[in-house]
PDB file of C-alpha atoms and ligand atoms in Angstrom:
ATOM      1  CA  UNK A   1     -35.745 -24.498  29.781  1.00 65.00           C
ATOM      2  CA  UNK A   2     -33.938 -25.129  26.717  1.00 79.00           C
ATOM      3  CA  UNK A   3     -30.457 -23.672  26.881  1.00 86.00           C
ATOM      4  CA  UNK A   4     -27.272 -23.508  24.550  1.00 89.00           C
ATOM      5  CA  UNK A   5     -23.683 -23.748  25.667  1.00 95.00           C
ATOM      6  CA  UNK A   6     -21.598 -21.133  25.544  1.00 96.00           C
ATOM      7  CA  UNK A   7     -18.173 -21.215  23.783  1.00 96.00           C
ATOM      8  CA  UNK A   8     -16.648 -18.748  25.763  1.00 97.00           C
ATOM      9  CA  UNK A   9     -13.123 -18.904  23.397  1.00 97.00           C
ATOM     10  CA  UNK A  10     -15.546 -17.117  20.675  1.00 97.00           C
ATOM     11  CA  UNK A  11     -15.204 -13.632  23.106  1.00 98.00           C
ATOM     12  CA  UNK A  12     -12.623 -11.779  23.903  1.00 98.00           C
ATOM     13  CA  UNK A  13     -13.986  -9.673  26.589  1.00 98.00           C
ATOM     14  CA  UNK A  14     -16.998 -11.191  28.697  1.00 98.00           C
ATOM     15  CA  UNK A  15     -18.970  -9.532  31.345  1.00 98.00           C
ATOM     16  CA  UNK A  16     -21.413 -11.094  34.227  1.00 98.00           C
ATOM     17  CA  UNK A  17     -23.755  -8.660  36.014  1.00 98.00           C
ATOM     18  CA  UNK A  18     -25.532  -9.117  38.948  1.00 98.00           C
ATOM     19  CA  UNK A  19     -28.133  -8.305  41.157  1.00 96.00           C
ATOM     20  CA  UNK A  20     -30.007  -9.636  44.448  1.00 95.00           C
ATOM     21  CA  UNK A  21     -31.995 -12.390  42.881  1.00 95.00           C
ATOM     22  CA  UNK A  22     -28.035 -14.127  42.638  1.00 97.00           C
ATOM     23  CA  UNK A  23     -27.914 -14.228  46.254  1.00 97.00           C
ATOM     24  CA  UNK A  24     -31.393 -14.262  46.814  1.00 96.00           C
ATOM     25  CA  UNK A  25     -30.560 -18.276  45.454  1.00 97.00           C
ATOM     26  CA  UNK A  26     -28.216 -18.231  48.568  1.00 98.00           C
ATOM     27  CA  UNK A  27     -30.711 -17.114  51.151  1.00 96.00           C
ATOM     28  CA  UNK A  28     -29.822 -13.436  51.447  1.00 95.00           C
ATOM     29  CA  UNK A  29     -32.843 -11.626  51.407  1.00 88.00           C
ATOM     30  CA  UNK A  30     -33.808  -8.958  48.657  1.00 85.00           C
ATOM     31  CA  UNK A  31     -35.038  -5.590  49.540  1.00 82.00           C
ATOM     32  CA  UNK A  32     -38.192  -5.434  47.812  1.00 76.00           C
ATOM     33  CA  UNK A  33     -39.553  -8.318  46.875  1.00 73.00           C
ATOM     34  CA  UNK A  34     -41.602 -10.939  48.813  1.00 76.00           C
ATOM     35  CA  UNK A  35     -39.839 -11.217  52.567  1.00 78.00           C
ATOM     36  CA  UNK A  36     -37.919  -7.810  51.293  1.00 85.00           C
ATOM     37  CA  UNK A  37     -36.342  -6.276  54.075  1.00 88.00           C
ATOM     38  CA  UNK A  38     -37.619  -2.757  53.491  1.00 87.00           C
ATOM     39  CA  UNK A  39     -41.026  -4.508  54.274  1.00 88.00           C
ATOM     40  CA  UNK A  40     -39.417  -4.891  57.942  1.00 88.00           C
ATOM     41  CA  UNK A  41     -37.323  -2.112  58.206  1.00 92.00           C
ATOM     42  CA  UNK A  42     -38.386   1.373  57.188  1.00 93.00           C
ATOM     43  CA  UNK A  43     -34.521   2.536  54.758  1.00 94.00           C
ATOM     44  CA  UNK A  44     -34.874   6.024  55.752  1.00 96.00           C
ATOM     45  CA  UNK A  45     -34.163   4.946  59.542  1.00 97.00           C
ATOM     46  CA  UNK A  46     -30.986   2.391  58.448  1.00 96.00           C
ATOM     47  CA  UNK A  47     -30.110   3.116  54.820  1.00 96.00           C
ATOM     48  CA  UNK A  48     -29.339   6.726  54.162  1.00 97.00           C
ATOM     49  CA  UNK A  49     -26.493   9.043  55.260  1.00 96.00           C
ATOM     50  CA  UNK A  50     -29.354  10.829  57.096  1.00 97.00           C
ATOM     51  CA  UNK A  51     -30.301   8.039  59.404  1.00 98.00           C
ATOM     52  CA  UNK A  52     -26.350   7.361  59.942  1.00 97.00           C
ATOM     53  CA  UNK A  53     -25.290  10.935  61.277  1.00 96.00           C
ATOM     54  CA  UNK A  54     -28.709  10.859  63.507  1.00 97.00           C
ATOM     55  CA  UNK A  55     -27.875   7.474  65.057  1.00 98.00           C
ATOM     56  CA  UNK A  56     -24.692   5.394  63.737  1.00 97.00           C
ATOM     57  CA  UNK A  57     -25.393   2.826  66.374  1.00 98.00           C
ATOM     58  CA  UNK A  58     -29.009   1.882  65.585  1.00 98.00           C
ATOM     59  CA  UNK A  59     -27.595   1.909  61.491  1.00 98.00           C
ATOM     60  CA  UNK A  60     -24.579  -0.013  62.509  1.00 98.00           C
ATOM     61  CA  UNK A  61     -26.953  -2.401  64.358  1.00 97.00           C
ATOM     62  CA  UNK A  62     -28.934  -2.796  61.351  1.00 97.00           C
ATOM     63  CA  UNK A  63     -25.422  -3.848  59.317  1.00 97.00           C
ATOM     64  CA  UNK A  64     -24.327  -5.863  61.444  1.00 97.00           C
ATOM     65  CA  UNK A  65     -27.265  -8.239  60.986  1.00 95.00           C
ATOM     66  CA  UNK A  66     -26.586  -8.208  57.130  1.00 96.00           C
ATOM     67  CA  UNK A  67     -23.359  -9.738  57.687  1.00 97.00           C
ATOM     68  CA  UNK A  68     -24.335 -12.068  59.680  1.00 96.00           C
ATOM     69  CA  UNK A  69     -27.625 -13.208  57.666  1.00 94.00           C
ATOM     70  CA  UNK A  70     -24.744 -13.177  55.040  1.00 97.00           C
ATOM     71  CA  UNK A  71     -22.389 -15.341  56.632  1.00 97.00           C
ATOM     72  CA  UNK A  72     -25.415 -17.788  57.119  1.00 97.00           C
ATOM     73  CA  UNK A  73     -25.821 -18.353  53.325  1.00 98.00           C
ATOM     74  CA  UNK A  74     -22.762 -19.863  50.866  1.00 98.00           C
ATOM     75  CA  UNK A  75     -22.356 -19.172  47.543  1.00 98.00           C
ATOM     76  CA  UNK A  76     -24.792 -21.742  44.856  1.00 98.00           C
ATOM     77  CA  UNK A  77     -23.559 -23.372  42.303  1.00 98.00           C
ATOM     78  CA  UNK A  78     -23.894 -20.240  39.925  1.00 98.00           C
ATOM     79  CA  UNK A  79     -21.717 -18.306  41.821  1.00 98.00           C
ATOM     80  CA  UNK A  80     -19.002 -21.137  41.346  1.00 98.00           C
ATOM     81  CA  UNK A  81     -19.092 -21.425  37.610  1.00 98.00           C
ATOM     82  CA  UNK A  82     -18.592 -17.965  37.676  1.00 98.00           C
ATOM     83  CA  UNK A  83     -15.474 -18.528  39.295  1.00 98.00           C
ATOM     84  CA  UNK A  84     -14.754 -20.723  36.795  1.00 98.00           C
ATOM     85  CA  UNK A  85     -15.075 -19.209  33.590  1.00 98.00           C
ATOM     86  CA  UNK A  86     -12.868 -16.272  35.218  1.00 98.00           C
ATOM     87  CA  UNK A  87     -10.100 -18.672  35.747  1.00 98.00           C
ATOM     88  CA  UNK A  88     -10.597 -20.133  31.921  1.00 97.00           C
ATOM     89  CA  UNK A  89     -10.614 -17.018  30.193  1.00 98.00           C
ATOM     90  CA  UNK A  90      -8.077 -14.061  30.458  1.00 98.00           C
ATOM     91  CA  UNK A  91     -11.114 -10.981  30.398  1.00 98.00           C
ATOM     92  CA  UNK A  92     -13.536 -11.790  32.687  1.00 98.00           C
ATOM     93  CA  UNK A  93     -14.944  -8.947  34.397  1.00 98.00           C
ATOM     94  CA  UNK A  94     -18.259  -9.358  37.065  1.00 98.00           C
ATOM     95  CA  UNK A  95     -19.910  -6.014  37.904  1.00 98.00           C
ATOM     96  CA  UNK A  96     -22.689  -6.611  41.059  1.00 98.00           C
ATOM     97  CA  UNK A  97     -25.149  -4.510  42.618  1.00 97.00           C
ATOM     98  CA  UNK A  98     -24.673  -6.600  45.512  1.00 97.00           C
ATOM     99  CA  UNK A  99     -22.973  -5.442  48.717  1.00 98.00           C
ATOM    100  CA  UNK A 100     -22.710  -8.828  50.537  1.00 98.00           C
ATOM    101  CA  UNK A 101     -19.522 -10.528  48.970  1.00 98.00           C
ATOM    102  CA  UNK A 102     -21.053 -13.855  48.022  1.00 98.00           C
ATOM    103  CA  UNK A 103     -18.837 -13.543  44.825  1.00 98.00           C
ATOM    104  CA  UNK A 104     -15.790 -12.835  46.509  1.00 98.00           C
ATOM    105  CA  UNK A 105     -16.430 -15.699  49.057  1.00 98.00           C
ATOM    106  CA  UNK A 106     -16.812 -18.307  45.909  1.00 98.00           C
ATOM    107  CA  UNK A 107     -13.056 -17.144  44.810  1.00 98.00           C
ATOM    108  CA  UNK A 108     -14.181 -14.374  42.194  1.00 98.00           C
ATOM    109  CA  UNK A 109     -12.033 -11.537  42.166  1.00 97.00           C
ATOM    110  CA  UNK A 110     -11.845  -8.065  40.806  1.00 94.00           C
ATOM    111  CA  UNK A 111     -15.639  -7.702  41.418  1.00 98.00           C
ATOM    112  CA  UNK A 112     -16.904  -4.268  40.584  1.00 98.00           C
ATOM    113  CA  UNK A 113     -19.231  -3.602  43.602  1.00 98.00           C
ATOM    114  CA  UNK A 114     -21.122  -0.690  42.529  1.00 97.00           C
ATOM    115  CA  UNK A 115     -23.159  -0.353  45.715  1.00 97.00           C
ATOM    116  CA  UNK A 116     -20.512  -0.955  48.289  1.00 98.00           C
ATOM    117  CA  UNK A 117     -19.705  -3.693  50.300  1.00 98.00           C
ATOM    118  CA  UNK A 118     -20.630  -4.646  53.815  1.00 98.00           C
ATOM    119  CA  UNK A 119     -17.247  -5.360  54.308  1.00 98.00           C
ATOM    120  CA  UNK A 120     -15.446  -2.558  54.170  1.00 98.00           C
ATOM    121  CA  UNK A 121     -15.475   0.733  56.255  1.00 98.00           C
ATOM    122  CA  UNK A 122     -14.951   4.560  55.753  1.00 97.00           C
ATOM    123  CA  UNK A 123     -13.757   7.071  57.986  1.00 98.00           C
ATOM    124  CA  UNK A 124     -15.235  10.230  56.215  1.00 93.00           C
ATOM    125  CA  UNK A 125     -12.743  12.351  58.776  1.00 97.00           C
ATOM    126  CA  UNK A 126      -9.197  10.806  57.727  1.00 98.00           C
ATOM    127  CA  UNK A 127     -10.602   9.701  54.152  1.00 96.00           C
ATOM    128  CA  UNK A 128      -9.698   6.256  53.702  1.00 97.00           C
ATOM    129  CA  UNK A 129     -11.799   2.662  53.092  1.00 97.00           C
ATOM    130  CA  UNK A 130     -10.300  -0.665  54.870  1.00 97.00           C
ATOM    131  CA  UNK A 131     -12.213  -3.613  54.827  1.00 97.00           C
ATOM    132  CA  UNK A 132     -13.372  -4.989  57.700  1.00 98.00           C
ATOM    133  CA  UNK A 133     -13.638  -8.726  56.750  1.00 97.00           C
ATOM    134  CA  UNK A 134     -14.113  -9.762  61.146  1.00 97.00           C
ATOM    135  CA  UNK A 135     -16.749 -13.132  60.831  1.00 96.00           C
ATOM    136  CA  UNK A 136     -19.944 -11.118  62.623  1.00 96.00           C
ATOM    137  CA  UNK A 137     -20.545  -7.507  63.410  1.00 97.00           C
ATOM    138  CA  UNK A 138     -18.368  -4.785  62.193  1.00 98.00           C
ATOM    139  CA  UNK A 139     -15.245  -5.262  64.304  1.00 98.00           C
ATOM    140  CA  UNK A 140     -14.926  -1.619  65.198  1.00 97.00           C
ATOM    141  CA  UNK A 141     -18.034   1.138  65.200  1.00 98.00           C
ATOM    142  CA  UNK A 142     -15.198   4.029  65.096  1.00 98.00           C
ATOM    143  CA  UNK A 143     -11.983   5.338  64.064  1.00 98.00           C
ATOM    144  CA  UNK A 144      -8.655   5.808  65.813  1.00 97.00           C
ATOM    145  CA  UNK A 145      -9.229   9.550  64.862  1.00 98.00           C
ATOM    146  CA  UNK A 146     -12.041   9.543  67.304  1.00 97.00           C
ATOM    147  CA  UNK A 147     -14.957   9.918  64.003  1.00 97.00           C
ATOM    148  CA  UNK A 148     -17.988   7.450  63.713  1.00 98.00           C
ATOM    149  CA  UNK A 149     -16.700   4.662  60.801  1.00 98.00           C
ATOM    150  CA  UNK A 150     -19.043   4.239  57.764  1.00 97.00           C
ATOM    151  CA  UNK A 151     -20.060   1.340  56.380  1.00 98.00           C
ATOM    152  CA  UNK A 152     -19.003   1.257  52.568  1.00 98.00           C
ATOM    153  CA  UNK A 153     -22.258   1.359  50.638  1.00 97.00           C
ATOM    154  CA  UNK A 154     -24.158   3.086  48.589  1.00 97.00           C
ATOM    155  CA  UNK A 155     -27.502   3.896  50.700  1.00 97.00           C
ATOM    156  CA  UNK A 156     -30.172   6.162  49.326  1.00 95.00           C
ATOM    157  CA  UNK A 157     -29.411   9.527  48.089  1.00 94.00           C
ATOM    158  CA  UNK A 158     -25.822   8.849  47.803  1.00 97.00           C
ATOM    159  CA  UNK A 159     -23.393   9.424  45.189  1.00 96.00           C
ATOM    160  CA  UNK A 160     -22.010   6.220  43.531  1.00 96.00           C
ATOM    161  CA  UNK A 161     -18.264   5.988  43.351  1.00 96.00           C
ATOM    162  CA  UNK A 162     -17.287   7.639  40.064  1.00 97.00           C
ATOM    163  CA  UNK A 163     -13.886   5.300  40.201  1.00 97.00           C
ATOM    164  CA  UNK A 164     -16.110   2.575  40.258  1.00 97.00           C
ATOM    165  CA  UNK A 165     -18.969   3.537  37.797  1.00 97.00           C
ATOM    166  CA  UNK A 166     -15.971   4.247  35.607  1.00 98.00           C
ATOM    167  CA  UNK A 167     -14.567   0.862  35.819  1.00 98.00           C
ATOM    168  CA  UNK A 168     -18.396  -0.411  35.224  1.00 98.00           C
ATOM    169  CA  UNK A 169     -19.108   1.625  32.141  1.00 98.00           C
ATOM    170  CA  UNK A 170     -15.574   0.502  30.136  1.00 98.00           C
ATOM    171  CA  UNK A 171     -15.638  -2.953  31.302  1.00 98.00           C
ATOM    172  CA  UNK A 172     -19.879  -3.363  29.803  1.00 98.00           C
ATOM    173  CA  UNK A 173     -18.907  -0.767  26.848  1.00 98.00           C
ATOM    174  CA  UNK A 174     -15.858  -3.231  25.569  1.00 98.00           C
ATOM    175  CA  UNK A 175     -17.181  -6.587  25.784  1.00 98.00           C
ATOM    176  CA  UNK A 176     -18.777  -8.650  23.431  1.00 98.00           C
ATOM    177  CA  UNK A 177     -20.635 -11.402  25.482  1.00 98.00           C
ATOM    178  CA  UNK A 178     -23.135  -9.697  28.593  1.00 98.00           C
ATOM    179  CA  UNK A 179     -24.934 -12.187  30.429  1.00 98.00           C
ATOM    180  CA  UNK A 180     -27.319 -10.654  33.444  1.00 98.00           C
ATOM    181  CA  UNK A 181     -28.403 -12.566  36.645  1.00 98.00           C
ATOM    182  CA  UNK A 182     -31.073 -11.786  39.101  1.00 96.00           C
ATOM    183  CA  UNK A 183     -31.352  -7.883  38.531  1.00 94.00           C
ATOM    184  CA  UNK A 184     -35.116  -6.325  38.031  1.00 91.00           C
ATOM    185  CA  UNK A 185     -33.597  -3.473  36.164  1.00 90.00           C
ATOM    186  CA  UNK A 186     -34.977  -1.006  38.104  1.00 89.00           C
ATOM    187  CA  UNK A 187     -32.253   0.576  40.163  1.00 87.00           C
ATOM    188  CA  UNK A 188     -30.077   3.363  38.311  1.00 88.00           C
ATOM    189  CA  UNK A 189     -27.285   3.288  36.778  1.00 89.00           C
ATOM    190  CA  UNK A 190     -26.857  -0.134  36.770  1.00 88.00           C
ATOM    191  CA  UNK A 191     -30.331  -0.351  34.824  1.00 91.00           C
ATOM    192  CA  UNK A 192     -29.398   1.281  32.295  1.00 95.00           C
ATOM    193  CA  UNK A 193     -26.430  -1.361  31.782  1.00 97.00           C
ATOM    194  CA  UNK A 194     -27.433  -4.222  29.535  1.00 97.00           C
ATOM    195  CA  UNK A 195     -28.473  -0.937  26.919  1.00 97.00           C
ATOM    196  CA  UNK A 196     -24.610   0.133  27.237  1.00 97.00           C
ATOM    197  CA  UNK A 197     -23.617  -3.424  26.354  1.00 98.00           C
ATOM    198  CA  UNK A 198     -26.213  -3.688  23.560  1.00 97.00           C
ATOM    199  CA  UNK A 199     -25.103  -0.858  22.078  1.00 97.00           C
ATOM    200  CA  UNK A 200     -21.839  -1.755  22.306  1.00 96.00           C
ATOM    201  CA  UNK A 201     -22.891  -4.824  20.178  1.00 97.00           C
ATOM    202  CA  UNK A 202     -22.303  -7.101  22.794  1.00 98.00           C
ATOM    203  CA  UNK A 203     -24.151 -10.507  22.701  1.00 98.00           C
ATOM    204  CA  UNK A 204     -26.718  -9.898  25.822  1.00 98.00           C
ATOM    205  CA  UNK A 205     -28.061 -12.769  27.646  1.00 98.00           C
ATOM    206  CA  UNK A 206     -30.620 -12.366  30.394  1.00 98.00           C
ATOM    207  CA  UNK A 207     -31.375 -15.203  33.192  1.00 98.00           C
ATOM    208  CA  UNK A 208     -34.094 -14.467  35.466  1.00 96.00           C
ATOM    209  CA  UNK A 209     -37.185 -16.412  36.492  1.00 96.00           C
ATOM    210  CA  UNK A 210     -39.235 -13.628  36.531  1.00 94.00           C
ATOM    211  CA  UNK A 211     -39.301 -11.031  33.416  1.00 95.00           C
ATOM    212  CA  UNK A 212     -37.034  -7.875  34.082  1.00 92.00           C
ATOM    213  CA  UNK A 213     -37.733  -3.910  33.196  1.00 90.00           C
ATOM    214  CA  UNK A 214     -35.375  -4.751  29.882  1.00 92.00           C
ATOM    215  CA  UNK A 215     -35.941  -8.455  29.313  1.00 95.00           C
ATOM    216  CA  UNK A 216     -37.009  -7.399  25.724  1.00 94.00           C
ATOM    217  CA  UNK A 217     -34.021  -6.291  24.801  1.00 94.00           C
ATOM    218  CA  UNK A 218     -32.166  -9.022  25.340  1.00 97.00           C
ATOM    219  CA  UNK A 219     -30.824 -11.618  22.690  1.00 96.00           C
ATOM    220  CA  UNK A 220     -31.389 -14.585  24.716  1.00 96.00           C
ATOM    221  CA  UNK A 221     -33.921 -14.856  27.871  1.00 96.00           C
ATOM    222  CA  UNK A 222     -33.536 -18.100  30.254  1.00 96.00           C
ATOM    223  CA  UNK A 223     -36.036 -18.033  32.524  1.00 96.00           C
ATOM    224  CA  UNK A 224     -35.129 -20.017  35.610  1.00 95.00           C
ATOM    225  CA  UNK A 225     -33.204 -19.717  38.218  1.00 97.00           C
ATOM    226  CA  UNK A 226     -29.217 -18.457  38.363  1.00 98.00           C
ATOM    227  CA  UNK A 227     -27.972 -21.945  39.862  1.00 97.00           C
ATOM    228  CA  UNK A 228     -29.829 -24.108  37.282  1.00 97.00           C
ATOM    229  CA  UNK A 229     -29.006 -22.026  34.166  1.00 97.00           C
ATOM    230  CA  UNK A 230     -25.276 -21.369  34.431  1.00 98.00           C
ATOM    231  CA  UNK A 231     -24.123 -24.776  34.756  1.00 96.00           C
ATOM    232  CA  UNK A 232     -25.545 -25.426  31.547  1.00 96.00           C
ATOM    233  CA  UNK A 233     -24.781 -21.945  29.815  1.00 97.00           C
ATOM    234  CA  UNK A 234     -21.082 -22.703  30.793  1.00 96.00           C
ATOM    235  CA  UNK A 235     -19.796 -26.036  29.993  1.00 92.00           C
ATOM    236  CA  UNK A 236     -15.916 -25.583  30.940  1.00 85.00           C
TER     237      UNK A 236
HETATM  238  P1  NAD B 301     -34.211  -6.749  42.771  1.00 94.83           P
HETATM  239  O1  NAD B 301     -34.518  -7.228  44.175  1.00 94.83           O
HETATM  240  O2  NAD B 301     -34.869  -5.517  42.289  1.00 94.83           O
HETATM  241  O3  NAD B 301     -34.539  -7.914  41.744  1.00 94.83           O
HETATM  242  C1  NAD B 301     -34.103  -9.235  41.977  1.00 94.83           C
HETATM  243  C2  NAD B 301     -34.312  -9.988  40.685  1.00 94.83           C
HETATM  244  O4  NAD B 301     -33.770 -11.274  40.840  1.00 94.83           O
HETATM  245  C3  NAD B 301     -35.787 -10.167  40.304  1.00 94.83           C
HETATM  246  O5  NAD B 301     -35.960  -9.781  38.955  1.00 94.83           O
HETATM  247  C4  NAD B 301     -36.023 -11.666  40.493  1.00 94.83           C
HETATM  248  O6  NAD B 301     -36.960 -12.178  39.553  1.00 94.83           O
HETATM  249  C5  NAD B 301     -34.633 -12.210  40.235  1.00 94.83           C
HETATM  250  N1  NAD B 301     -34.350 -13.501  40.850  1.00 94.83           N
HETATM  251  C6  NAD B 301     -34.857 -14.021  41.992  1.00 94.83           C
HETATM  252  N2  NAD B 301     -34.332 -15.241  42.231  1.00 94.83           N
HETATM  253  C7  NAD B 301     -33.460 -15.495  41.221  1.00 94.83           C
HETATM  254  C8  NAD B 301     -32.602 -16.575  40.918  1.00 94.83           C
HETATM  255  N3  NAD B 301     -32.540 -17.668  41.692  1.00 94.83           N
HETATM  256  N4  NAD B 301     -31.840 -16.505  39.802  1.00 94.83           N
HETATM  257  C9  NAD B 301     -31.888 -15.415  38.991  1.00 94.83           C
HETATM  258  N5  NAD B 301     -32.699 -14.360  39.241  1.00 94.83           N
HETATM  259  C10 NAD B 301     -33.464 -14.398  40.347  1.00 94.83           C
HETATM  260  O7  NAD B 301     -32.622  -6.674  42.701  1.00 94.83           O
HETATM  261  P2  NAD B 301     -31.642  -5.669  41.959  1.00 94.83           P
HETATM  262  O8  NAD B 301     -32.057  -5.486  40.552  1.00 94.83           O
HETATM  263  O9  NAD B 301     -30.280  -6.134  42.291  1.00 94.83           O
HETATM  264  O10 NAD B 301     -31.877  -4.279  42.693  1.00 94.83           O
HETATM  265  C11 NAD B 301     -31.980  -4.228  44.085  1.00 94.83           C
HETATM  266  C12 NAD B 301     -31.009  -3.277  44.782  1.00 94.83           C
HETATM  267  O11 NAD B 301     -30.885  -3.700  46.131  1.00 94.83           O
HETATM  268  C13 NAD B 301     -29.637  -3.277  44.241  1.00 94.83           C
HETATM  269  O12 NAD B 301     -29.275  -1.959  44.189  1.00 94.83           O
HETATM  270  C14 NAD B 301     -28.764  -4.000  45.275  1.00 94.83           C
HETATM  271  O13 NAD B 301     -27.631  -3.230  45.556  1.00 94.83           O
HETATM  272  C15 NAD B 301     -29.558  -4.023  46.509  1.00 94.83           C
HETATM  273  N6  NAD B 301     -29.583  -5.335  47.206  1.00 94.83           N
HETATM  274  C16 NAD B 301     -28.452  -6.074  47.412  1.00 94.83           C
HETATM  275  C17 NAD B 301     -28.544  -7.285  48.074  1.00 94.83           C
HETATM  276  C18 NAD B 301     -27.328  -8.119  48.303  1.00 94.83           C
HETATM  277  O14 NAD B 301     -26.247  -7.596  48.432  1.00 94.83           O
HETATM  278  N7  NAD B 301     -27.498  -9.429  48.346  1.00 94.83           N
HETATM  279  C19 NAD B 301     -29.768  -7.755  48.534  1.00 94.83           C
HETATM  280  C20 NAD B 301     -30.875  -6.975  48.310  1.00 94.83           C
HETATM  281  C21 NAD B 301     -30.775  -5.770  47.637  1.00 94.83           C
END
């Protein structure tokens, strides 16, 4: 794979999005790919608001082994230069798909988590989020109020947070330099992203090892893997 460096000082407003393949590179396990945990577990028994007022313990039981698969796996080397290039530059801005935190956990901040995060919790009765950051299971199932806590994420059928998508959609529609990681393109909105920073006229680079839904659209493709590609895409 033949890549060129990245001067980052050339853009004023850069923006990294990811998907599972990132932290597939970490161990987490996708959703739908090979070893994809809907293969084990059927989503419309654990992942939709459905399945959660029916039985919050067998859904909480099913989150509570996300975070812990997640607290198995680190953050790669990708995730790290990441980091990095946020700390070098003043407008970095990383919008994920991913609910697990792996971002967070290699010192990113401000992440725009547009499906949630399996560390935080809702209580849909007294209408606020905390996040529940305990090293294992969720540290409590309910509220003080009495009301079954929610995990904060975006399962099927649900809404995505319109603060959120807002953020998303004037962070991609300002910036000049895009570069995806480890998305197929297939989930909505966030599909429909790398089009919003193309249109934009934002430089769009694509790493994947595997061809995505838009990979043609892209100005640059590097096919390989997240962990081997940004090192050498970001020289700091
Ligand atoms: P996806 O599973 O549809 O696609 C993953 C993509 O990553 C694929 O195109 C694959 O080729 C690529 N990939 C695999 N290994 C890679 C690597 N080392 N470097 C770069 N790319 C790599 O993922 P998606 O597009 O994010 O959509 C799946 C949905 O499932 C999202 O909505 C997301 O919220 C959710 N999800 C999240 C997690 C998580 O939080 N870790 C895990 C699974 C699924």
């Amino acid at each position: 794979m033949d890549i060129k460096a990245i001067n980052i000082k050339k853009y004023e407003r850069i923006v990294f999005f990811t998907g599972a393949g990132m932290s597939a590179e970490s161990g987490v396990p996708t959703y739908r790919g090979e070893g994809g945990i809907w293969h084990e577990y059927k989503w419309q028994e654990y992942a939709c608001q459905d399945a959660w007022e029916k039985n919050p313990e067998k859904v909480f039981d099913f989150h509570d082994l996300r975070r812990e698969e997640a607290l198995k796996c680190f953050p790669h080397k990708g995730h790290e230069i990441i980091t990095d290039v946020q700390n070098s530059h003043p407008d970095v801005s990383i919008v994920t798909q991913n609910i697990d935190g792996m971002h967070q956990r290699a010192g990113t901040e401000n992440v725009i988590e547009l499906h949630g995060s399996i560390w935080r919790v809702r209580c849909e009765n007294e209408d606020w989020i905390k996040e529940d950051l305990a090293e294992g299971p969720f540290a409590n199932r309910t509220c003080d109020c009495g009301a079954w806590l929610r995990p904060d994420i975006i399962w099927f059928s649900d809404m995505l947070n319109q603060a959120v998508l807002q953020k998303a959609d004037e962070a991609i529609s300002n910036c000049d330099l895009f570069i995806s990681i480890g998305t197929s393109g297939v989930v909505w909105p966030a599909a429909g992203y790398p089009h919003l920073a193309k249109s934009s006229g934002a430089l769009c680079i694509e790493v994947n090892p595997k061809p995505s839904e838009q990979s043609n659209m892209y100005d640059f493709v590097y096919r390989g893997k997240a962990g081997d590609a940004l090192p050498k895409l970001f020289i700091l």
